[in-house]
PDB file of C-alpha atoms and ligand atoms in Angstrom:
ATOM      1  CA  MET E 592      65.817 130.573  66.218  1.00 72.00           C
ATOM      2  CA  GLY E 593      68.224 130.602  63.345  1.00 86.00           C
ATOM      3  CA  TYR E 594      70.154 127.886  61.769  1.00 93.00           C
ATOM      4  CA  ASN E 595      72.927 126.692  64.146  1.00 92.00           C
ATOM      5  CA  ILE E 596      76.212 125.560  62.779  1.00 94.00           C
ATOM      6  CA  ALA E 597      78.791 124.333  65.287  1.00 93.00           C
ATOM      7  CA  VAL E 598      82.325 123.754  64.211  1.00 94.00           C
ATOM      8  CA  ALA E 599      84.553 121.295  66.307  1.00 93.00           C
ATOM      9  CA  GLY E 600      87.866 119.368  66.122  1.00 92.00           C
ATOM     10  CA  LYS E 601      91.005 118.651  67.740  1.00 89.00           C
ATOM     11  CA  GLY E 602      93.305 121.620  68.196  1.00 88.00           C
ATOM     12  CA  GLY E 603      95.737 122.519  65.352  1.00 91.00           C
ATOM     13  CA  THR E 604      93.557 120.962  62.596  1.00 95.00           C
ATOM     14  CA  GLY E 605      92.561 124.335  61.078  1.00 95.00           C
ATOM     15  CA  LYS E 606      89.046 124.519  62.671  1.00 94.00           C
ATOM     16  CA  THR E 607      89.274 128.085  63.197  1.00 94.00           C
ATOM     17  CA  SER E 608      90.698 128.933  59.685  1.00 96.00           C
ATOM     18  CA  LEU E 609      87.910 126.870  58.133  1.00 97.00           C
ATOM     19  CA  THR E 610      85.313 128.573  60.281  1.00 96.00           C
ATOM     20  CA  GLY E 611      86.709 131.897  59.087  1.00 96.00           C
ATOM     21  CA  LEU E 612      86.413 130.701  55.416  1.00 97.00           C
ATOM     22  CA  LEU E 613      82.814 129.289  56.040  1.00 97.00           C
ATOM     23  CA  ILE E 614      81.732 132.660  57.440  1.00 97.00           C
ATOM     24  CA  ASN E 615      83.397 134.471  54.458  1.00 96.00           C
ATOM     25  CA  GLN E 616      81.607 132.268  52.033  1.00 95.00           C
ATOM     26  CA  LEU E 617      78.097 132.685  53.644  1.00 95.00           C
ATOM     27  CA  VAL E 618      78.755 136.430  53.785  1.00 95.00           C
ATOM     28  CA  SER E 619      79.784 136.487  50.225  1.00 93.00           C
ATOM     29  CA  GLN E 620      76.516 134.624  49.300  1.00 92.00           C
ATOM     30  CA  GLU E 621      74.620 137.078  51.371  1.00 88.00           C
ATOM     31  CA  LYS E 622      73.041 134.530  53.569  1.00 87.00           C
ATOM     32  CA  GLY E 623      73.042 136.808  56.575  1.00 80.00           C
ATOM     33  CA  PRO E 624      72.373 138.042  59.252  1.00 93.00           C
ATOM     34  CA  ILE E 625      75.256 135.902  60.875  1.00 95.00           C
ATOM     35  CA  LEU E 626      76.070 135.658  64.421  1.00 94.00           C
ATOM     36  CA  VAL E 627      79.641 134.297  64.874  1.00 94.00           C
ATOM     37  CA  VAL E 628      80.463 133.043  68.503  1.00 89.00           C
ATOM     38  CA  ASP E 629      84.110 132.252  69.209  1.00 88.00           C
ATOM     39  CA  ALA E 630      83.842 129.672  71.954  1.00 85.00           C
ATOM     40  CA  ASP E 631      87.357 128.502  71.721  1.00 80.00           C
ATOM     41  CA  ALA E 632      89.539 130.060  74.355  1.00 77.00           C
ATOM     42  CA  ASN E 633      92.715 128.919  72.689  1.00 73.00           C
ATOM     43  CA  GLN E 634      92.044 130.434  69.363  1.00 69.00           C
ATOM     44  CA  ASN E 635      91.091 133.864  68.012  1.00 86.00           C
ATOM     45  CA  ILE E 636      88.823 133.674  65.034  1.00 93.00           C
ATOM     46  CA  ASN E 637      88.892 137.550  65.067  1.00 94.00           C
ATOM     47  CA  GLU E 638      92.405 137.293  63.559  1.00 93.00           C
ATOM     48  CA  VAL E 639      91.231 135.097  60.721  1.00 95.00           C
ATOM     49  CA  LEU E 640      88.412 137.563  60.073  1.00 96.00           C
ATOM     50  CA  GLY E 641      90.582 140.600  60.505  1.00 95.00           C
ATOM     51  CA  VAL E 642      88.648 142.506  63.214  1.00 95.00           C
ATOM     52  CA  GLU E 643      89.647 143.797  66.735  1.00 94.00           C
ATOM     53  CA  VAL E 644      87.966 142.574  69.966  1.00 93.00           C
ATOM     54  CA  GLU E 645      87.733 144.595  73.176  1.00 91.00           C
ATOM     55  CA  ASP E 646      85.357 142.911  75.488  1.00 89.00           C
ATOM     56  CA  THR E 647      84.863 139.159  75.929  1.00 89.00           C
ATOM     57  CA  ILE E 648      82.114 137.416  77.954  1.00 85.00           C
ATOM     58  CA  GLY E 649      85.066 136.118  80.180  1.00 85.00           C
ATOM     59  CA  SER E 650      86.283 139.796  80.714  1.00 88.00           C
ATOM     60  CA  ILE E 651      82.709 141.233  81.384  1.00 88.00           C
ATOM     61  CA  ARG E 652      82.065 138.432  83.908  1.00 84.00           C
ATOM     62  CA  GLU E 653      85.368 139.024  85.738  1.00 85.00           C
ATOM     63  CA  GLU E 654      84.641 142.873  85.660  1.00 88.00           C
ATOM     64  CA  ALA E 655      81.249 142.477  87.138  1.00 86.00           C
ATOM     65  CA  ASN E 656      82.472 140.061  89.848  1.00 83.00           C
ATOM     66  CA  MET E 657      85.461 142.272  90.778  1.00 87.00           C
ATOM     67  CA  ARG E 658      83.196 145.399  91.132  1.00 88.00           C
ATOM     68  CA  GLU E 659      80.894 143.444  93.411  1.00 84.00           C
ATOM     69  CA  LYS E 660      83.878 142.022  95.449  1.00 84.00           C
ATOM     70  CA  ASN E 661      85.502 145.409  95.930  1.00 88.00           C
ATOM     71  CA  GLY E 662      82.152 147.008  96.897  1.00 86.00           C
ATOM     72  CA  ASP E 663      82.296 149.315  93.862  1.00 87.00           C
ATOM     73  CA  SER E 664      78.801 150.274  92.501  1.00 86.00           C
ATOM     74  CA  PHE E 665      77.961 149.877  88.872  1.00 89.00           C
ATOM     75  CA  PRO E 666      78.161 152.876  86.633  1.00 89.00           C
ATOM     76  CA  GLY E 667      75.035 155.082  86.197  1.00 89.00           C
ATOM     77  CA  GLY E 668      73.450 153.344  89.089  1.00 88.00           C
ATOM     78  CA  MET E 669      72.870 150.201  87.127  1.00 92.00           C
ATOM     79  CA  THR E 670      72.052 146.910  88.797  1.00 90.00           C
ATOM     80  CA  LYS E 671      74.424 144.130  88.123  1.00 87.00           C
ATOM     81  CA  ALA E 672      72.089 142.349  85.723  1.00 87.00           C
ATOM     82  CA  GLN E 673      71.716 145.735  83.730  1.00 91.00           C
ATOM     83  CA  PHE E 674      75.383 146.288  83.786  1.00 91.00           C
ATOM     84  CA  LEU E 675      75.901 142.705  82.317  1.00 88.00           C
ATOM     85  CA  GLN E 676      73.254 143.439  79.642  1.00 88.00           C
ATOM     86  CA  TYR E 677      74.814 146.721  78.844  1.00 92.00           C
ATOM     87  CA  LYS E 678      78.353 145.460  78.512  1.00 91.00           C
ATOM     88  CA  LEU E 679      77.333 142.314  76.513  1.00 89.00           C
ATOM     89  CA  ASN E 680      75.419 144.500  73.914  1.00 90.00           C
ATOM     90  CA  HIS E 681      78.524 146.648  73.616  1.00 91.00           C
ATOM     91  CA  SER E 682      80.874 143.599  73.294  1.00 91.00           C
ATOM     92  CA  ILE E 683      79.311 142.485  69.983  1.00 93.00           C
ATOM     93  CA  VAL E 684      81.863 143.240  67.278  1.00 95.00           C
ATOM     94  CA  GLU E 685      80.319 144.432  63.947  1.00 95.00           C
ATOM     95  CA  GLY E 686      82.156 142.703  61.165  1.00 94.00           C
ATOM     96  CA  ASP E 687      81.578 142.949  57.346  1.00 92.00           C
ATOM     97  CA  GLY E 688      78.138 140.909  57.087  1.00 94.00           C
ATOM     98  CA  TYR E 689      78.370 139.384  60.516  1.00 96.00           C
ATOM     99  CA  ASP E 690      78.406 140.080  64.240  1.00 95.00           C
ATOM    100  CA  LEU E 691      80.926 138.358  66.577  1.00 95.00           C
ATOM    101  CA  ILE E 692      80.680 137.482  70.201  1.00 91.00           C
ATOM    102  CA  VAL E 693      83.887 136.160  71.854  1.00 89.00           C
ATOM    103  CA  MET E 694      83.545 134.009  75.050  1.00 83.00           C
ATOM    104  CA  GLY E 695      87.140 134.374  76.255  1.00 82.00           C
ATOM    105  CA  ARG E 696      88.657 132.429  78.898  1.00 73.00           C
ATOM    106  CA  SER E 697      86.560 130.381  81.247  1.00 66.00           C
ATOM    107  CA  GLU E 698      85.852 131.310  84.679  1.00 64.00           C
ATOM    108  CA  GLY E 699      88.288 131.002  87.501  1.00 63.00           C
ATOM    109  CA  GLU E 700      87.376 130.018  91.036  1.00 59.00           C
ATOM    110  CA  GLY E 701      84.307 131.280  92.797  1.00 58.00           C
ATOM    111  CA  CYS E 702      80.717 131.261  92.033  1.00 59.00           C
ATOM    112  CA  TYR E 703      79.762 132.571  88.748  1.00 62.00           C
ATOM    113  CA  CYS E 704      76.330 131.063  88.354  1.00 67.00           C
ATOM    114  CA  TYR E 705      74.355 134.164  88.665  1.00 69.00           C
ATOM    115  CA  VAL E 706      76.570 136.066  86.085  1.00 71.00           C
ATOM    116  CA  ASN E 707      76.613 133.061  83.677  1.00 70.00           C
ATOM    117  CA  GLY E 708      72.897 132.655  83.947  1.00 74.00           C
ATOM    118  CA  ILE E 709      72.370 136.238  82.899  1.00 74.00           C
ATOM    119  CA  LEU E 710      75.036 136.110  80.190  1.00 73.00           C
ATOM    120  CA  ARG E 711      73.635 132.959  78.824  1.00 75.00           C
ATOM    121  CA  GLU E 712      70.042 134.171  78.718  1.00 77.00           C
ATOM    122  CA  GLN E 713      71.160 137.340  77.045  1.00 76.00           C
ATOM    123  CA  THR E 714      73.207 135.593  74.453  1.00 79.00           C
ATOM    124  CA  ASN E 715      70.354 133.279  73.649  1.00 81.00           C
ATOM    125  CA  LYS E 716      68.046 136.342  73.158  1.00 82.00           C
ATOM    126  CA  ILE E 717      70.646 137.969  70.849  1.00 86.00           C
ATOM    127  CA  SER E 718      71.002 134.825  68.753  1.00 86.00           C
ATOM    128  CA  ASN E 719      67.200 134.838  67.997  1.00 88.00           C
ATOM    129  CA  HIS E 720      67.904 137.918  65.733  1.00 91.00           C
ATOM    130  CA  TYR E 721      70.200 136.044  63.402  1.00 94.00           C
ATOM    131  CA  LYS E 722      69.373 133.620  60.470  1.00 94.00           C
ATOM    132  CA  TYR E 723      72.612 131.774  61.221  1.00 95.00           C
ATOM    133  CA  MET E 724      74.749 131.259  64.238  1.00 93.00           C
ATOM    134  CA  ILE E 725      78.270 129.861  63.606  1.00 94.00           C
ATOM    135  CA  THR E 726      80.153 128.624  66.723  1.00 90.00           C
ATOM    136  CA  ASP E 727      83.924 127.885  66.732  1.00 90.00           C
ATOM    137  CA  ASN E 728      83.968 125.285  69.583  1.00 87.00           C
ATOM    138  CA  GLU E 729      86.637 124.054  72.094  1.00 81.00           C
ATOM    139  CA  ALA E 730      87.810 120.399  71.257  1.00 74.00           C
ATOM    140  CA  GLY E 731      86.352 119.383  74.539  1.00 67.00           C
ATOM    141  CA  MET E 732      82.754 120.607  73.809  1.00 68.00           C
ATOM    142  CA  GLU E 733      81.956 120.492  77.608  1.00 64.00           C
ATOM    143  CA  HIS E 734      80.891 124.064  77.548  1.00 65.00           C
ATOM    144  CA  LEU E 735      77.976 123.098  75.330  1.00 63.00           C
ATOM    145  CA  SER E 736      76.405 121.030  78.100  1.00 60.00           C
ATOM    146  CA  ARG E 737      76.142 124.288  80.016  1.00 62.00           C
ATOM    147  CA  LYS E 738      74.043 125.973  77.338  1.00 58.00           C
ATOM    148  CA  THR E 739      70.331 126.317  77.655  1.00 51.00           C
ATOM    149  CA  SER E 740      69.822 125.742  73.999  1.00 56.00           C
ATOM    150  CA  LYS E 741      71.319 122.458  73.149  1.00 71.00           C
ATOM    151  CA  HIS E 742      70.212 122.319  69.567  1.00 85.00           C
ATOM    152  CA  ILE E 743      72.861 122.104  66.738  1.00 91.00           C
ATOM    153  CA  ASP E 744      71.538 121.913  63.174  1.00 94.00           C
ATOM    154  CA  GLN E 745      74.897 121.157  61.569  1.00 96.00           C
ATOM    155  CA  LEU E 746      77.908 119.802  63.422  1.00 95.00           C
ATOM    156  CA  LEU E 747      80.932 120.193  61.140  1.00 97.00           C
ATOM    157  CA  LEU E 748      83.884 118.064  62.310  1.00 97.00           C
ATOM    158  CA  VAL E 749      87.347 119.309  61.267  1.00 97.00           C
ATOM    159  CA  SER E 750      90.281 116.802  61.046  1.00 97.00           C
ATOM    160  CA  ASP E 751      93.610 116.809  59.469  1.00 97.00           C
ATOM    161  CA  CYS E 752      95.014 113.741  57.705  1.00 95.00           C
ATOM    162  CA  SER E 753      96.140 111.928  60.799  1.00 96.00           C
ATOM    163  CA  ARG E 754      94.332 108.937  62.294  1.00 96.00           C
ATOM    164  CA  ARG E 755      94.449 110.404  65.703  1.00 95.00           C
ATOM    165  CA  SER E 756      92.675 113.482  64.491  1.00 96.00           C
ATOM    166  CA  ILE E 757      89.987 111.300  62.729  1.00 97.00           C
ATOM    167  CA  GLN E 758      89.702 109.307  66.039  1.00 96.00           C
ATOM    168  CA  ALA E 759      89.361 112.656  67.974  1.00 94.00           C
ATOM    169  CA  VAL E 760      86.588 113.928  65.849  1.00 95.00           C
ATOM    170  CA  ALA E 761      84.695 110.489  66.210  1.00 96.00           C
ATOM    171  CA  ARG E 762      84.984 111.055  69.967  1.00 94.00           C
ATOM    172  CA  ILE E 763      83.559 114.576  69.678  1.00 92.00           C
ATOM    173  CA  ARG E 764      80.575 113.194  67.754  1.00 94.00           C
ATOM    174  CA  ASP E 765      80.062 110.529  70.478  1.00 93.00           C
ATOM    175  CA  LEU E 766      80.414 113.211  73.166  1.00 89.00           C
ATOM    176  CA  ALA E 767      77.746 115.265  71.632  1.00 88.00           C
ATOM    177  CA  VAL E 768      75.315 112.260  72.134  1.00 87.00           C
ATOM    178  CA  GLU E 769      76.536 111.829  75.677  1.00 87.00           C
ATOM    179  CA  LEU E 770      75.865 115.599  76.385  1.00 84.00           C
ATOM    180  CA  LYS E 771      72.378 115.128  75.048  1.00 85.00           C
ATOM    181  CA  LEU E 772      72.905 117.851  72.443  1.00 87.00           C
ATOM    182  CA  HIS E 773      70.267 117.700  69.677  1.00 91.00           C
ATOM    183  CA  VAL E 774      72.368 117.387  66.563  1.00 93.00           C
ATOM    184  CA  GLY E 775      70.680 117.429  63.105  1.00 95.00           C
ATOM    185  CA  ASP E 776      73.470 116.600  60.706  1.00 95.00           C
ATOM    186  CA  THR E 777      77.065 115.681  61.344  1.00 96.00           C
ATOM    187  CA  HIS E 778      79.619 116.169  58.529  1.00 97.00           C
ATOM    188  CA  LEU E 779      83.279 115.676  58.325  1.00 98.00           C
ATOM    189  CA  ILE E 780      85.831 117.888  56.580  1.00 98.00           C
ATOM    190  CA  VAL E 781      89.334 116.709  56.336  1.00 98.00           C
ATOM    191  CA  ASN E 782      91.823 119.645  56.168  1.00 98.00           C
ATOM    192  CA  LYS E 783      95.417 120.110  55.034  1.00 98.00           C
ATOM    193  CA  VAL E 784      95.171 117.206  52.643  1.00 98.00           C
ATOM    194  CA  PRO E 785      98.269 117.035  50.412  1.00 96.00           C
ATOM    195  CA  ASN E 786      97.242 117.602  46.966  1.00 94.00           C
ATOM    196  CA  GLY E 787      93.628 117.247  47.999  1.00 95.00           C
ATOM    197  CA  ILE E 788      93.809 113.481  47.785  1.00 96.00           C
ATOM    198  CA  LEU E 789      93.003 111.245  50.803  1.00 97.00           C
ATOM    199  CA  ASN E 790      95.294 108.091  51.182  1.00 95.00           C
ATOM    200  CA  ASP E 791      93.600 104.768  51.956  1.00 96.00           C
ATOM    201  CA  GLY E 792      94.687 104.484  55.446  1.00 96.00           C
ATOM    202  CA  ILE E 793      92.658 107.765  56.325  1.00 97.00           C
ATOM    203  CA  LYS E 794      89.739 106.571  54.062  1.00 97.00           C
ATOM    204  CA  GLU E 795      89.671 103.342  56.135  1.00 98.00           C
ATOM    205  CA  GLU E 796      89.739 105.299  59.435  1.00 98.00           C
ATOM    206  CA  ILE E 797      86.916 107.481  58.313  1.00 98.00           C
ATOM    207  CA  ALA E 798      84.835 104.425  57.313  1.00 98.00           C
ATOM    208  CA  LYS E 799      85.661 102.547  60.535  1.00 98.00           C
ATOM    209  CA  HIS E 800      84.136 105.470  62.570  1.00 98.00           C
ATOM    210  CA  ASN E 801      81.222 105.874  60.217  1.00 98.00           C
ATOM    211  CA  LEU E 802      81.963 109.468  59.711  1.00 98.00           C
ATOM    212  CA  ASN E 803      80.019 111.385  56.906  1.00 97.00           C
ATOM    213  CA  LEU E 804      82.635 112.860  54.838  1.00 98.00           C
ATOM    214  CA  LEU E 805      81.569 116.154  53.204  1.00 97.00           C
ATOM    215  CA  GLY E 806      84.795 117.069  51.486  1.00 97.00           C
ATOM    216  CA  VAL E 807      88.531 117.841  51.867  1.00 98.00           C
ATOM    217  CA  VAL E 808      90.511 121.069  51.831  1.00 98.00           C
ATOM    218  CA  PRO E 809      94.014 120.866  50.431  1.00 98.00           C
ATOM    219  CA  LEU E 810      97.225 121.817  52.133  1.00 97.00           C
ATOM    220  CA  ASP E 811      97.385 125.399  50.850  1.00 97.00           C
ATOM    221  CA  GLU E 812     100.810 127.225  51.082  1.00 96.00           C
ATOM    222  CA  LEU E 813      98.902 130.480  50.899  1.00 97.00           C
ATOM    223  CA  ILE E 814      97.196 129.882  54.235  1.00 96.00           C
ATOM    224  CA  TYR E 815     100.650 129.364  55.743  1.00 93.00           C
ATOM    225  CA  GLU E 816     101.971 132.574  53.893  1.00 96.00           C
ATOM    226  CA  TYR E 817      98.996 134.732  55.067  1.00 96.00           C
ATOM    227  CA  ASP E 818      99.137 133.312  58.547  1.00 93.00           C
ATOM    228  CA  SER E 819     102.710 133.946  58.966  1.00 94.00           C
ATOM    229  CA  SER E 820     102.357 137.449  57.760  1.00 95.00           C
ATOM    230  CA  GLY E 821      99.456 138.130  59.882  1.00 94.00           C
ATOM    231  CA  ILE E 822      97.200 138.738  56.954  1.00 96.00           C
ATOM    232  CA  PRO E 823      93.542 137.665  57.762  1.00 96.00           C
ATOM    233  CA  LEU E 824      92.750 134.512  55.766  1.00 96.00           C
ATOM    234  CA  VAL E 825      89.405 135.886  54.529  1.00 95.00           C
ATOM    235  CA  GLN E 826      91.600 138.015  52.280  1.00 96.00           C
ATOM    236  CA  LEU E 827      92.803 134.939  50.295  1.00 97.00           C
ATOM    237  CA  PRO E 828      92.191 135.227  46.653  1.00 97.00           C
ATOM    238  CA  GLU E 829      88.910 133.725  45.450  1.00 96.00           C
ATOM    239  CA  ASP E 830      90.754 131.221  43.355  1.00 97.00           C
ATOM    240  CA  SER E 831      93.016 129.997  46.196  1.00 97.00           C
ATOM    241  CA  GLN E 832      92.861 126.223  46.668  1.00 97.00           C
ATOM    242  CA  SER E 833      91.343 126.376  50.189  1.00 97.00           C
ATOM    243  CA  LYS E 834      88.629 129.037  49.353  1.00 97.00           C
ATOM    244  CA  VAL E 835      87.557 127.081  46.131  1.00 97.00           C
ATOM    245  CA  ALA E 836      87.488 123.821  48.239  1.00 97.00           C
ATOM    246  CA  MET E 837      85.488 125.429  51.041  1.00 97.00           C
ATOM    247  CA  LYS E 838      83.073 126.904  48.557  1.00 96.00           C
ATOM    248  CA  ALA E 839      82.321 123.483  47.003  1.00 97.00           C
ATOM    249  CA  ILE E 840      82.009 122.049  50.503  1.00 97.00           C
ATOM    250  CA  ILE E 841      79.419 124.594  51.611  1.00 95.00           C
ATOM    251  CA  ASP E 842      77.477 124.488  48.389  1.00 95.00           C
ATOM    252  CA  LYS E 843      76.970 120.783  49.266  1.00 95.00           C
ATOM    253  CA  LEU E 844      75.198 121.745  52.418  1.00 92.00           C
ATOM    254  CA  GLU E 845      72.478 123.548  50.462  1.00 85.00           C
ATOM    255  CA  LEU E 846      72.053 126.172  53.064  1.00 86.00           C
ATOM    256  CA  LYS E 847      68.975 128.354  52.389  1.00 79.00           C
TER     257      LYS E 847
HETATM  258  N1  LIG I 910      94.331 124.128  54.483  1.00 90.68           N
HETATM  259  C1  LIG I 910      95.478 124.485  55.145  1.00 90.68           C
HETATM  260  N2  LIG I 910      96.655 124.475  54.625  1.00 90.68           N
HETATM  261  C2  LIG I 910      97.816 125.001  55.193  1.00 90.68           C
HETATM  262  N3  LIG I 910      97.805 125.434  56.536  1.00 90.68           N
HETATM  263  C3  LIG I 910      96.712 125.404  57.135  1.00 90.68           C
HETATM  264  C4  LIG I 910      95.379 124.929  56.538  1.00 90.68           C
HETATM  265  N4  LIG I 910      94.435 125.116  57.345  1.00 90.68           N
HETATM  266  C5  LIG I 910      94.955 125.656  58.545  1.00 90.68           C
HETATM  267  N5  LIG I 910      96.244 125.841  58.396  1.00 90.68           N
HETATM  268  C6  LIG I 910      97.272 126.232  59.471  1.00 90.68           C
HETATM  269  O1  LIG I 910      97.282 125.354  60.505  1.00 90.68           O
HETATM  270  C7  LIG I 910      97.386 126.052  61.724  1.00 90.68           C
HETATM  271  C8  LIG I 910      96.321 125.700  62.617  1.00 90.68           C
HETATM  272  O2  LIG I 910      95.107 126.300  62.213  1.00 90.68           O
HETATM  273  P1  LIG I 910      93.978 126.853  63.155  1.00 90.68           P
HETATM  274  O3  LIG I 910      94.556 127.763  64.148  1.00 90.68           O
HETATM  275  O4  LIG I 910      92.812 127.274  62.218  1.00 90.68           O
HETATM  276  O5  LIG I 910      93.490 125.507  63.892  1.00 90.68           O
HETATM  277  P2  LIG I 910      92.658 125.178  65.077  1.00 90.68           P
HETATM  278  O6  LIG I 910      92.213 123.767  64.800  1.00 90.68           O
HETATM  279  O7  LIG I 910      91.673 126.224  65.277  1.00 90.68           O
HETATM  280  O8  LIG I 910      93.603 125.132  66.229  1.00 90.68           O
HETATM  281  P3  LIG I 910      93.656 125.458  67.884  1.00 90.68           P
HETATM  282  O9  LIG I 910      92.159 125.405  68.276  1.00 90.68           O
HETATM  283  O10 LIG I 910      94.640 124.540  68.393  1.00 90.68           O
HETATM  284  O11 LIG I 910      94.197 126.803  67.885  1.00 90.68           O
HETATM  285  C9  LIG I 910      97.495 127.564  61.421  1.00 90.68           C
HETATM  286  O12 LIG I 910      98.821 127.891  61.334  1.00 90.68           O
HETATM  287  C10 LIG I 910      96.817 127.699  60.020  1.00 90.68           C
HETATM  288  O13 LIG I 910      97.415 128.688  59.300  1.00 90.68           O
END
């Protein structure tokens, strides 16, 4: 199994943006092969990375169930399991130096156990082929409890400069313990920091919750500019404040 990095944090803190910059950095350091899993239904990492996504695990699950419900057969005489496997293999987006799987929206009502079981088994199989697996998670992390593989080598918590956001990541860390996930290291990255300098109040909050601060990423006007113009963040110049900060942060992790 590859090295599993999970990124988590309260919505809006910049978790997805930083995950994109993390991937970009690992790709430029030729650390691959990398599998990216977008497990945040509210956010689209593909936009940060600048790639198009057609199928998601959610849409595959819905299609398989709809076909069965309507009594439609699966194409080419496939069984349901074969169909799921086929669709999953075709849903993997090939990016520049990484592959991407998008979980999409979570299931609606009805029994999805069989489909979920197959999809989970297949995703686990696929992930074995990669050196790194990077997951952009939902703030709740509950979906992780449903995973068969509960091992995370590196849990990266992303917070902005608010006390509430620091408290939220402390809760996520505690939740990981409650969910019985096996977490190797946990680190905090504080994002959108004015001038890259943390004030005393936030430093106190970080210390109070015993969070292990890895580094800070400044509030970067260029991110705002790129985001509002729809330009993928991975195209930020190498000397942009946020890319430079993320590079320094990732270097500290000493990933092989
Ligand atoms: N360092 C930064 N400087 C300036 N703006 C930033 C920075 N990081 C992220 N942003 C902006 O903050 C907003 C939220 O970022 P992003 O979508 O990455 O957050 P998220 O935590 O994944 O949010 P959610 O899961 O709620 O969608 C975006 O508009 C993004 O462009």
